[in-house]
Amino acid sequence: MTEEEALSNGELLGEEVGGLETISTTIPTPSNGAGEIRTSTTRLKNAANGGSDVYDFANKKIGVNNTASCDGENQKTVFEVEDGVTVKNLIIPGGLAAGNGIVCLGSCTLDHVYWEDVCEDAATNTKDGATMTLNHVIALHASDKVFQHNAKGNSKTIIKNSYISDFGKLWRSCGDCTNNGGPRNLIIDNVKLEGIKSAVAGANQNYGDTVTITNLFVKGGYNASKDKPKICTEFIGVTDHKGESKKVNDGASQWNTTTCRVSKTDVLSW
């Protein structure tokens, strides 16, 4: 098969194709065996605060002694990441020990970070105006959303060269936050997905959110006649629990809108 044929079929070869990086679908074997369960949340300080701007965990598996059910709220966070920090080669264990995953307190980069079984969220963007970048990550088995975006002020989440399987939504802009607003921006490029239960992305139309998607590879492709799986859905967000966030057009996929900046040709099959 030529590279052109592979791209037209939405397939990735074992090498770079059309300039796209190879996407791994396998979590590495932990370098510390069964892994480590810490008693409390670990704060990764940046260099300005006496820490480091890069933390390389060499594929260690690390969780936290979270006891709250993954079906509810208030799970313990595994890592809090300060502004400007890059986290590399880290495995978050499955189940309760995954807790609330990683919370970025400013701009952060999560590079080759893996979640065996997402508990509450895999990672959360919390700082207004900040950018959370996810590169070469793998996240498996999220009953609801994988990546949560609470930050406002033209903040951004970037997901690239990654694989996510068996989840509700890949990304959601907070539908009902205290002092809710926006805009929140999502960029997806060269991402491989399967087992999408709800939608790839959910954005708040009324707060000026944007979702930009290119080179999205969906297992089995997108079925336009059934609108499955849903790719980009729009909502009317609310603030301070005043009502409920409502779906636009009954939650149907939106194409080439101000909010959902994606064309059907950007969604390929693998």
PDB file of C-alpha atoms in Angstrom:
ATOM      1  CA  MET A   1       0.000   0.000   0.000  1.00  0.00           C
ATOM      2  CA  THR A   2       1.347   3.438  -0.866  1.00  0.00           C
ATOM      3  CA  GLU A   3       1.451   6.262   1.655  1.00  0.00           C
ATOM      4  CA  GLU A   4      -1.255   8.053  -0.312  1.00  0.00           C
ATOM      5  CA  GLU A   5      -3.507   4.986  -0.176  1.00  0.00           C
ATOM      6  CA  ALA A   6      -2.900   4.604   3.538  1.00  0.00           C
ATOM      7  CA  LEU A   7      -3.876   8.189   4.204  1.00  0.00           C
ATOM      8  CA  SER A   8      -7.008   7.962   2.075  1.00  0.00           C
ATOM      9  CA  ASN A   9      -8.070   4.889   4.055  1.00  0.00           C
ATOM     10  CA  GLY A  10      -7.299   6.624   7.335  1.00  0.00           C
ATOM     11  CA  GLU A  11      -4.644   4.094   8.276  1.00  0.00           C
ATOM     12  CA  LEU A  12      -1.310   4.643   9.967  1.00  0.00           C
ATOM     13  CA  LEU A  13       1.642   2.563   8.869  1.00  0.00           C
ATOM     14  CA  GLY A  14       4.407   1.498  11.231  1.00  0.00           C
ATOM     15  CA  GLU A  15       6.384   4.589  10.241  1.00  0.00           C
ATOM     16  CA  GLU A  16       5.649   8.245   9.806  1.00  0.00           C
ATOM     17  CA  VAL A  17       3.055   8.697   7.063  1.00  0.00           C
ATOM     18  CA  GLY A  18       2.451  12.007   5.397  1.00  0.00           C
ATOM     19  CA  GLY A  19       4.493  13.710   8.102  1.00  0.00           C
ATOM     20  CA  LEU A  20       2.401  12.262  10.955  1.00  0.00           C
ATOM     21  CA  GLU A  21       4.141  10.720  13.938  1.00  0.00           C
ATOM     22  CA  THR A  22       3.533   7.063  14.807  1.00  0.00           C
ATOM     23  CA  ILE A  23       0.873   6.523  17.497  1.00  0.00           C
ATOM     24  CA  SER A  24       1.560   3.798  20.048  1.00  0.00           C
ATOM     25  CA  THR A  25      -1.408   1.867  21.465  1.00  0.00           C
ATOM     26  CA  THR A  26       0.532  -0.061  24.122  1.00  0.00           C
ATOM     27  CA  ILE A  27       1.389   1.159  27.612  1.00  0.00           C
ATOM     28  CA  PRO A  28       5.015   0.337  28.529  1.00  0.00           C
ATOM     29  CA  THR A  29       5.861  -2.201  31.209  1.00  0.00           C
ATOM     30  CA  PRO A  30       6.339  -0.319  34.509  1.00  0.00           C
ATOM     31  CA  SER A  31       9.968  -0.011  35.551  1.00  0.00           C
ATOM     32  CA  ASN A  32       8.998  -0.396  39.231  1.00  0.00           C
ATOM     33  CA  GLY A  33       7.010  -3.621  38.991  1.00  0.00           C
ATOM     34  CA  ALA A  34       3.598  -3.477  40.657  1.00  0.00           C
ATOM     35  CA  GLY A  35       4.054   0.238  41.208  1.00  0.00           C
ATOM     36  CA  GLU A  36       3.987   2.688  44.103  1.00  0.00           C
ATOM     37  CA  ILE A  37       0.911   3.986  45.940  1.00  0.00           C
ATOM     38  CA  ARG A  38       1.616   7.285  47.680  1.00  0.00           C
ATOM     39  CA  THR A  39      -0.214   8.422  50.796  1.00  0.00           C
ATOM     40  CA  SER A  40      -0.986  11.923  49.545  1.00  0.00           C
ATOM     41  CA  THR A  41      -1.000  14.134  46.455  1.00  0.00           C
ATOM     42  CA  THR A  42       2.469  14.909  45.067  1.00  0.00           C
ATOM     43  CA  ARG A  43       3.160  18.523  44.083  1.00  0.00           C
ATOM     44  CA  LEU A  44       5.618  18.872  41.199  1.00  0.00           C
ATOM     45  CA  LYS A  45       7.149  22.304  41.762  1.00  0.00           C
ATOM     46  CA  ASN A  46       8.701  24.262  38.943  1.00  0.00           C
ATOM     47  CA  ALA A  47      12.318  25.449  38.981  1.00  0.00           C
ATOM     48  CA  ALA A  48      11.347  28.924  40.171  1.00  0.00           C
ATOM     49  CA  ASN A  49       9.796  27.345  43.289  1.00  0.00           C
ATOM     50  CA  GLY A  50      12.738  25.073  44.059  1.00  0.00           C
ATOM     51  CA  GLY A  51      11.723  22.126  41.899  1.00  0.00           C
ATOM     52  CA  SER A  52      12.426  21.245  38.271  1.00  0.00           C
ATOM     53  CA  ASP A  53      10.889  22.194  34.957  1.00  0.00           C
ATOM     54  CA  VAL A  54      11.140  18.578  33.739  1.00  0.00           C
ATOM     55  CA  TYR A  55      10.234  15.441  35.707  1.00  0.00           C
ATOM     56  CA  ASP A  56      11.158  12.181  33.962  1.00  0.00           C
ATOM     57  CA  PHE A  57       9.726   9.192  35.850  1.00  0.00           C
ATOM     58  CA  ALA A  58      11.413   6.580  33.630  1.00  0.00           C
ATOM     59  CA  ASN A  59       8.110   4.669  33.225  1.00  0.00           C
ATOM     60  CA  LYS A  60       7.461   4.257  36.925  1.00  0.00           C
ATOM     61  CA  LYS A  61       3.859   3.502  37.900  1.00  0.00           C
ATOM     62  CA  ILE A  62       2.638   5.812  40.672  1.00  0.00           C
ATOM     63  CA  GLY A  63      -0.795   6.202  42.220  1.00  0.00           C
ATOM     64  CA  VAL A  64      -2.328   7.603  45.391  1.00  0.00           C
ATOM     65  CA  ASN A  65      -4.298   6.008  48.227  1.00  0.00           C
ATOM     66  CA  ASN A  66      -7.604   7.398  47.015  1.00  0.00           C
ATOM     67  CA  THR A  67     -10.659   5.873  48.658  1.00  0.00           C
ATOM     68  CA  ALA A  68     -13.487   7.791  46.956  1.00  0.00           C
ATOM     69  CA  SER A  69     -15.450   5.832  44.369  1.00  0.00           C
ATOM     70  CA  CYS A  70     -14.571   6.508  40.753  1.00  0.00           C
ATOM     71  CA  ASP A  71     -18.298   6.904  40.057  1.00  0.00           C
ATOM     72  CA  GLY A  72     -18.578  10.030  42.209  1.00  0.00           C
ATOM     73  CA  GLU A  73     -16.573  13.166  42.968  1.00  0.00           C
ATOM     74  CA  ASN A  74     -13.836  14.315  45.361  1.00  0.00           C
ATOM     75  CA  GLN A  75     -11.227  11.749  44.435  1.00  0.00           C
ATOM     76  CA  LYS A  76      -7.685  12.430  45.593  1.00  0.00           C
ATOM     77  CA  THR A  77      -5.373  13.897  42.947  1.00  0.00           C
ATOM     78  CA  VAL A  78      -2.207  11.924  42.164  1.00  0.00           C
ATOM     79  CA  PHE A  79      -0.052  14.832  40.913  1.00  0.00           C
ATOM     80  CA  GLU A  80      -0.458  18.596  40.998  1.00  0.00           C
ATOM     81  CA  VAL A  81       1.759  20.147  38.322  1.00  0.00           C
ATOM     82  CA  GLU A  82       2.969  23.730  38.610  1.00  0.00           C
ATOM     83  CA  ASP A  83       3.234  26.228  35.772  1.00  0.00           C
ATOM     84  CA  GLY A  84       5.868  25.454  33.135  1.00  0.00           C
ATOM     85  CA  VAL A  85       6.488  21.857  34.199  1.00  0.00           C
ATOM     86  CA  THR A  86       6.841  18.921  31.790  1.00  0.00           C
ATOM     87  CA  VAL A  87       6.012  15.422  33.058  1.00  0.00           C
ATOM     88  CA  LYS A  88       7.516  12.529  31.093  1.00  0.00           C
ATOM     89  CA  ASN A  89       7.355   8.735  31.055  1.00  0.00           C
ATOM     90  CA  LEU A  90       4.834   8.239  33.846  1.00  0.00           C
ATOM     91  CA  ILE A  91       2.233   5.505  34.305  1.00  0.00           C
ATOM     92  CA  ILE A  92      -0.883   6.146  36.413  1.00  0.00           C
ATOM     93  CA  PRO A  93      -2.350   2.851  37.692  1.00  0.00           C
ATOM     94  CA  GLY A  94      -5.925   1.794  37.129  1.00  0.00           C
ATOM     95  CA  GLY A  95      -8.813   1.843  39.552  1.00  0.00           C
ATOM     96  CA  LEU A  96      -9.042   3.850  42.781  1.00  0.00           C
ATOM     97  CA  ALA A  97      -5.310   4.582  42.832  1.00  0.00           C
ATOM     98  CA  ALA A  98      -5.773   6.704  39.685  1.00  0.00           C
ATOM     99  CA  GLY A  99      -7.939   9.127  41.669  1.00  0.00           C
ATOM    100  CA  ASN A 100      -8.333  12.502  40.004  1.00  0.00           C
ATOM    101  CA  GLY A 101      -5.224  11.903  37.919  1.00  0.00           C
ATOM    102  CA  ILE A 102      -3.092  14.946  37.119  1.00  0.00           C
ATOM    103  CA  VAL A 103      -4.161  18.530  37.771  1.00  0.00           C
ATOM    104  CA  CYS A 104      -2.254  21.258  35.925  1.00  0.00           C
ATOM    105  CA  LEU A 105      -2.039  24.442  37.991  1.00  0.00           C
ATOM    106  CA  GLY A 106      -0.667  26.432  35.037  1.00  0.00           C
ATOM    107  CA  SER A 107       0.705  25.653  31.597  1.00  0.00           C
ATOM    108  CA  CYS A 108       2.018  22.092  31.554  1.00  0.00           C
ATOM    109  CA  THR A 109       3.144  19.369  29.177  1.00  0.00           C
ATOM    110  CA  LEU A 110       2.335  15.699  29.715  1.00  0.00           C
ATOM    111  CA  ASP A 111       4.632  13.730  27.417  1.00  0.00           C
ATOM    112  CA  HIS A 112       4.445   9.920  27.200  1.00  0.00           C
ATOM    113  CA  VAL A 113       2.096   9.751  30.200  1.00  0.00           C
ATOM    114  CA  TYR A 114      -0.193   6.731  30.467  1.00  0.00           C
ATOM    115  CA  TRP A 115      -3.408   5.985  32.350  1.00  0.00           C
ATOM    116  CA  GLU A 116      -4.234   2.258  32.720  1.00  0.00           C
ATOM    117  CA  ASP A 117      -7.833   2.882  33.799  1.00  0.00           C
ATOM    118  CA  VAL A 118      -9.085   6.444  34.315  1.00  0.00           C
ATOM    119  CA  CYS A 119     -10.894   6.999  37.624  1.00  0.00           C
ATOM    120  CA  GLU A 120     -12.411  10.538  37.777  1.00  0.00           C
ATOM    121  CA  ASP A 121     -10.439  12.410  35.085  1.00  0.00           C
ATOM    122  CA  ALA A 122      -7.054  11.682  33.556  1.00  0.00           C
ATOM    123  CA  ALA A 123      -5.910  15.319  33.551  1.00  0.00           C
ATOM    124  CA  THR A 124      -7.496  18.697  34.236  1.00  0.00           C
ATOM    125  CA  ASN A 125      -6.655  22.179  32.944  1.00  0.00           C
ATOM    126  CA  THR A 126      -7.378  24.622  35.791  1.00  0.00           C
ATOM    127  CA  LYS A 127      -5.476  27.902  35.265  1.00  0.00           C
ATOM    128  CA  ASP A 128      -7.111  30.708  33.270  1.00  0.00           C
ATOM    129  CA  GLY A 129      -5.090  31.456  30.134  1.00  0.00           C
ATOM    130  CA  ALA A 130      -2.898  28.361  30.506  1.00  0.00           C
ATOM    131  CA  THR A 131      -2.118  25.662  27.944  1.00  0.00           C
ATOM    132  CA  MET A 132      -2.188  21.953  28.804  1.00  0.00           C
ATOM    133  CA  THR A 133      -0.360  19.928  26.144  1.00  0.00           C
ATOM    134  CA  LEU A 134      -0.738  16.144  25.895  1.00  0.00           C
ATOM    135  CA  ASN A 135       1.738  14.466  23.564  1.00  0.00           C
ATOM    136  CA  HIS A 136       2.085  10.712  22.992  1.00  0.00           C
ATOM    137  CA  VAL A 137      -0.293   9.851  25.829  1.00  0.00           C
ATOM    138  CA  ILE A 138      -2.450   6.755  26.229  1.00  0.00           C
ATOM    139  CA  ALA A 139      -5.610   6.743  28.349  1.00  0.00           C
ATOM    140  CA  LEU A 140      -7.890   3.730  28.766  1.00  0.00           C
ATOM    141  CA  HIS A 141     -11.336   3.031  30.245  1.00  0.00           C
ATOM    142  CA  ALA A 142     -12.929   6.316  31.326  1.00  0.00           C
ATOM    143  CA  SER A 143     -16.606   5.939  32.199  1.00  0.00           C
ATOM    144  CA  ASP A 144     -17.128   9.673  31.618  1.00  0.00           C
ATOM    145  CA  LYS A 145     -14.705  12.303  30.299  1.00  0.00           C
ATOM    146  CA  VAL A 146     -10.960  11.788  29.924  1.00  0.00           C
ATOM    147  CA  PHE A 147      -9.655  15.364  29.938  1.00  0.00           C
ATOM    148  CA  GLN A 148     -11.465  18.095  31.850  1.00  0.00           C
ATOM    149  CA  HIS A 149     -11.083  21.768  30.958  1.00  0.00           C
ATOM    150  CA  ASN A 150     -12.103  24.206  33.710  1.00  0.00           C
ATOM    151  CA  ALA A 151      -9.707  27.084  32.966  1.00  0.00           C
ATOM    152  CA  LYS A 152     -11.135  30.120  31.155  1.00  0.00           C
ATOM    153  CA  GLY A 153      -9.476  33.188  29.651  1.00  0.00           C
ATOM    154  CA  ASN A 154      -8.601  31.771  26.228  1.00  0.00           C
ATOM    155  CA  SER A 155      -6.974  28.742  27.833  1.00  0.00           C
ATOM    156  CA  LYS A 156      -6.068  25.814  25.627  1.00  0.00           C
ATOM    157  CA  THR A 157      -5.831  22.019  25.674  1.00  0.00           C
ATOM    158  CA  ILE A 158      -3.729  20.379  22.966  1.00  0.00           C
ATOM    159  CA  ILE A 159      -3.934  16.619  22.337  1.00  0.00           C
ATOM    160  CA  LYS A 160      -1.609  15.164  19.716  1.00  0.00           C
ATOM    161  CA  ASN A 161       0.013  11.891  18.644  1.00  0.00           C
ATOM    162  CA  SER A 162      -2.060  10.005  21.221  1.00  0.00           C
ATOM    163  CA  TYR A 163      -4.335   6.973  21.689  1.00  0.00           C
ATOM    164  CA  ILE A 164      -7.472   6.885  23.838  1.00  0.00           C
ATOM    165  CA  SER A 165      -9.803   3.912  24.135  1.00  0.00           C
ATOM    166  CA  ASP A 166     -13.129   3.128  25.844  1.00  0.00           C
ATOM    167  CA  PHE A 167     -14.391   6.453  27.148  1.00  0.00           C
ATOM    168  CA  GLY A 168     -17.384   8.778  27.405  1.00  0.00           C
ATOM    169  CA  LYS A 169     -15.984  12.088  26.101  1.00  0.00           C
ATOM    170  CA  LEU A 170     -12.371  12.724  25.208  1.00  0.00           C
ATOM    171  CA  TRP A 171     -12.641  16.382  26.276  1.00  0.00           C
ATOM    172  CA  ARG A 172     -15.273  18.544  27.897  1.00  0.00           C
ATOM    173  CA  SER A 173     -15.363  22.243  28.558  1.00  0.00           C
ATOM    174  CA  CYS A 174     -16.924  22.663  31.981  1.00  0.00           C
ATOM    175  CA  GLY A 175     -20.692  22.883  31.545  1.00  0.00           C
ATOM    176  CA  ASP A 176     -21.463  24.157  35.058  1.00  0.00           C
ATOM    177  CA  CYS A 177     -18.575  25.746  36.961  1.00  0.00           C
ATOM    178  CA  THR A 178     -18.527  28.483  39.556  1.00  0.00           C
ATOM    179  CA  ASN A 179     -18.123  31.764  37.636  1.00  0.00           C
ATOM    180  CA  ASN A 180     -18.244  29.757  34.426  1.00  0.00           C
ATOM    181  CA  GLY A 181     -17.205  31.325  31.139  1.00  0.00           C
ATOM    182  CA  GLY A 182     -14.594  31.106  28.446  1.00  0.00           C
ATOM    183  CA  PRO A 183     -13.295  30.911  25.949  1.00  0.00           C
ATOM    184  CA  ARG A 184     -11.773  27.457  26.211  1.00  0.00           C
ATOM    185  CA  ASN A 185      -9.980  26.025  23.209  1.00  0.00           C
ATOM    186  CA  LEU A 186      -9.213  22.458  22.173  1.00  0.00           C
ATOM    187  CA  ILE A 187      -6.791  21.378  19.462  1.00  0.00           C
ATOM    188  CA  ILE A 188      -6.658  17.730  18.366  1.00  0.00           C
ATOM    189  CA  ASP A 189      -4.165  16.489  15.779  1.00  0.00           C
ATOM    190  CA  ASN A 190      -3.047  12.965  14.886  1.00  0.00           C
ATOM    191  CA  VAL A 191      -5.070  11.155  17.542  1.00  0.00           C
ATOM    192  CA  LYS A 192      -6.331   7.576  17.360  1.00  0.00           C
ATOM    193  CA  LEU A 193      -9.604   6.715  19.140  1.00  0.00           C
ATOM    194  CA  GLU A 194     -11.865   3.741  19.730  1.00  0.00           C
ATOM    195  CA  GLY A 195     -14.756   2.877  22.015  1.00  0.00           C
ATOM    196  CA  ILE A 196     -16.340   6.346  22.001  1.00  0.00           C
ATOM    197  CA  LYS A 197     -19.493   6.154  24.139  1.00  0.00           C
ATOM    198  CA  SER A 198     -20.690   9.761  23.996  1.00  0.00           C
ATOM    199  CA  ALA A 199     -18.620  12.164  21.864  1.00  0.00           C
ATOM    200  CA  VAL A 200     -15.082  13.198  21.123  1.00  0.00           C
ATOM    201  CA  ALA A 201     -15.515  16.783  22.345  1.00  0.00           C
ATOM    202  CA  GLY A 202     -18.156  18.891  24.042  1.00  0.00           C
ATOM    203  CA  ALA A 203     -17.791  22.698  23.927  1.00  0.00           C
ATOM    204  CA  ASN A 204     -19.833  25.636  25.213  1.00  0.00           C
ATOM    205  CA  GLN A 205     -21.131  27.668  22.302  1.00  0.00           C
ATOM    206  CA  ASN A 206     -22.250  30.562  24.481  1.00  0.00           C
ATOM    207  CA  TYR A 207     -18.814  31.063  26.066  1.00  0.00           C
ATOM    208  CA  GLY A 208     -16.908  31.244  22.801  1.00  0.00           C
ATOM    209  CA  ASP A 209     -15.206  27.843  23.054  1.00  0.00           C
ATOM    210  CA  THR A 210     -13.506  26.390  19.989  1.00  0.00           C
ATOM    211  CA  VAL A 211     -12.649  22.825  18.955  1.00  0.00           C
ATOM    212  CA  THR A 212     -10.161  22.387  16.104  1.00  0.00           C
ATOM    213  CA  ILE A 213      -9.666  18.806  14.865  1.00  0.00           C
ATOM    214  CA  THR A 214      -7.310  17.473  12.194  1.00  0.00           C
ATOM    215  CA  ASN A 215      -6.068  13.957  11.431  1.00  0.00           C
ATOM    216  CA  LEU A 216      -8.510  12.211  13.752  1.00  0.00           C
ATOM    217  CA  PHE A 217      -8.475   8.420  13.374  1.00  0.00           C
ATOM    218  CA  VAL A 218     -11.628   6.675  14.632  1.00  0.00           C
ATOM    219  CA  LYS A 219     -11.890   2.896  14.827  1.00  0.00           C
ATOM    220  CA  GLY A 220     -14.341   1.844  12.100  1.00  0.00           C
ATOM    221  CA  GLY A 221     -14.738   5.444  10.912  1.00  0.00           C
ATOM    222  CA  TYR A 222     -17.581   7.934  11.260  1.00  0.00           C
ATOM    223  CA  ASN A 223     -21.074   6.828  10.185  1.00  0.00           C
ATOM    224  CA  ALA A 224     -22.697   9.995   8.832  1.00  0.00           C
ATOM    225  CA  SER A 225     -26.155   8.463   8.420  1.00  0.00           C
ATOM    226  CA  LYS A 226     -26.277   7.531  12.114  1.00  0.00           C
ATOM    227  CA  ASP A 227     -24.028  10.323  13.373  1.00  0.00           C
ATOM    228  CA  LYS A 228     -21.904   7.760  15.185  1.00  0.00           C
ATOM    229  CA  PRO A 229     -19.671   8.303  16.933  1.00  0.00           C
ATOM    230  CA  LYS A 230     -20.447  11.932  17.667  1.00  0.00           C
ATOM    231  CA  ILE A 231     -17.387  14.060  17.005  1.00  0.00           C
ATOM    232  CA  CYS A 232     -17.917  17.651  18.170  1.00  0.00           C
ATOM    233  CA  THR A 233     -21.043  18.594  20.103  1.00  0.00           C
ATOM    234  CA  GLU A 234     -22.069  22.033  21.291  1.00  0.00           C
ATOM    235  CA  PHE A 235     -23.667  23.080  24.575  1.00  0.00           C
ATOM    236  CA  ILE A 236     -25.103  26.126  26.280  1.00  0.00           C
ATOM    237  CA  GLY A 237     -23.112  26.246  29.495  1.00  0.00           C
ATOM    238  CA  VAL A 238     -24.393  27.547  32.831  1.00  0.00           C
ATOM    239  CA  THR A 239     -22.732  28.990  35.908  1.00  0.00           C
ATOM    240  CA  ASP A 240     -23.012  28.422  39.640  1.00  0.00           C
ATOM    241  CA  HIS A 241     -25.490  25.542  39.247  1.00  0.00           C
ATOM    242  CA  LYS A 242     -28.150  27.826  37.770  1.00  0.00           C
ATOM    243  CA  GLY A 243     -29.951  25.300  35.626  1.00  0.00           C
ATOM    244  CA  GLU A 244     -28.307  22.610  33.531  1.00  0.00           C
ATOM    245  CA  SER A 245     -25.984  22.744  30.545  1.00  0.00           C
ATOM    246  CA  LYS A 246     -28.095  22.052  27.435  1.00  0.00           C
ATOM    247  CA  LYS A 247     -27.136  20.360  24.185  1.00  0.00           C
ATOM    248  CA  VAL A 248     -27.378  22.312  20.929  1.00  0.00           C
ATOM    249  CA  ASN A 249     -29.323  20.558  18.130  1.00  0.00           C
ATOM    250  CA  ASP A 250     -30.027  17.621  20.445  1.00  0.00           C
ATOM    251  CA  GLY A 251     -26.311  16.906  20.715  1.00  0.00           C
ATOM    252  CA  ALA A 252     -25.766  16.157  17.021  1.00  0.00           C
ATOM    253  CA  SER A 253     -22.247  16.502  15.636  1.00  0.00           C
ATOM    254  CA  GLN A 254     -21.597  20.024  14.379  1.00  0.00           C
ATOM    255  CA  TRP A 255     -19.381  20.667  11.372  1.00  0.00           C
ATOM    256  CA  ASN A 256     -17.505  23.794  10.299  1.00  0.00           C
ATOM    257  CA  THR A 257     -19.156  26.081  12.821  1.00  0.00           C
ATOM    258  CA  THR A 258     -17.620  28.877  14.840  1.00  0.00           C
ATOM    259  CA  THR A 259     -17.335  26.462  17.756  1.00  0.00           C
ATOM    260  CA  CYS A 260     -16.707  23.111  16.031  1.00  0.00           C
ATOM    261  CA  ARG A 261     -13.919  23.762  13.553  1.00  0.00           C
ATOM    262  CA  VAL A 262     -13.854  20.324  11.978  1.00  0.00           C
ATOM    263  CA  SER A 263     -14.843  18.856   8.609  1.00  0.00           C
ATOM    264  CA  LYS A 264     -15.937  15.299   7.952  1.00  0.00           C
ATOM    265  CA  THR A 265     -12.808  14.889   5.843  1.00  0.00           C
ATOM    266  CA  ASP A 266     -10.730  15.450   9.001  1.00  0.00           C
ATOM    267  CA  VAL A 267     -12.157  12.219  10.477  1.00  0.00           C
ATOM    268  CA  LEU A 268     -10.548   9.054   9.104  1.00  0.00           C
ATOM    269  CA  SER A 269     -10.986   5.341   9.734  1.00  0.00           C
ATOM    270  CA  TRP A 270      -8.503   2.833  11.069  1.00  0.00           C
TER     271      TRP A 270
END
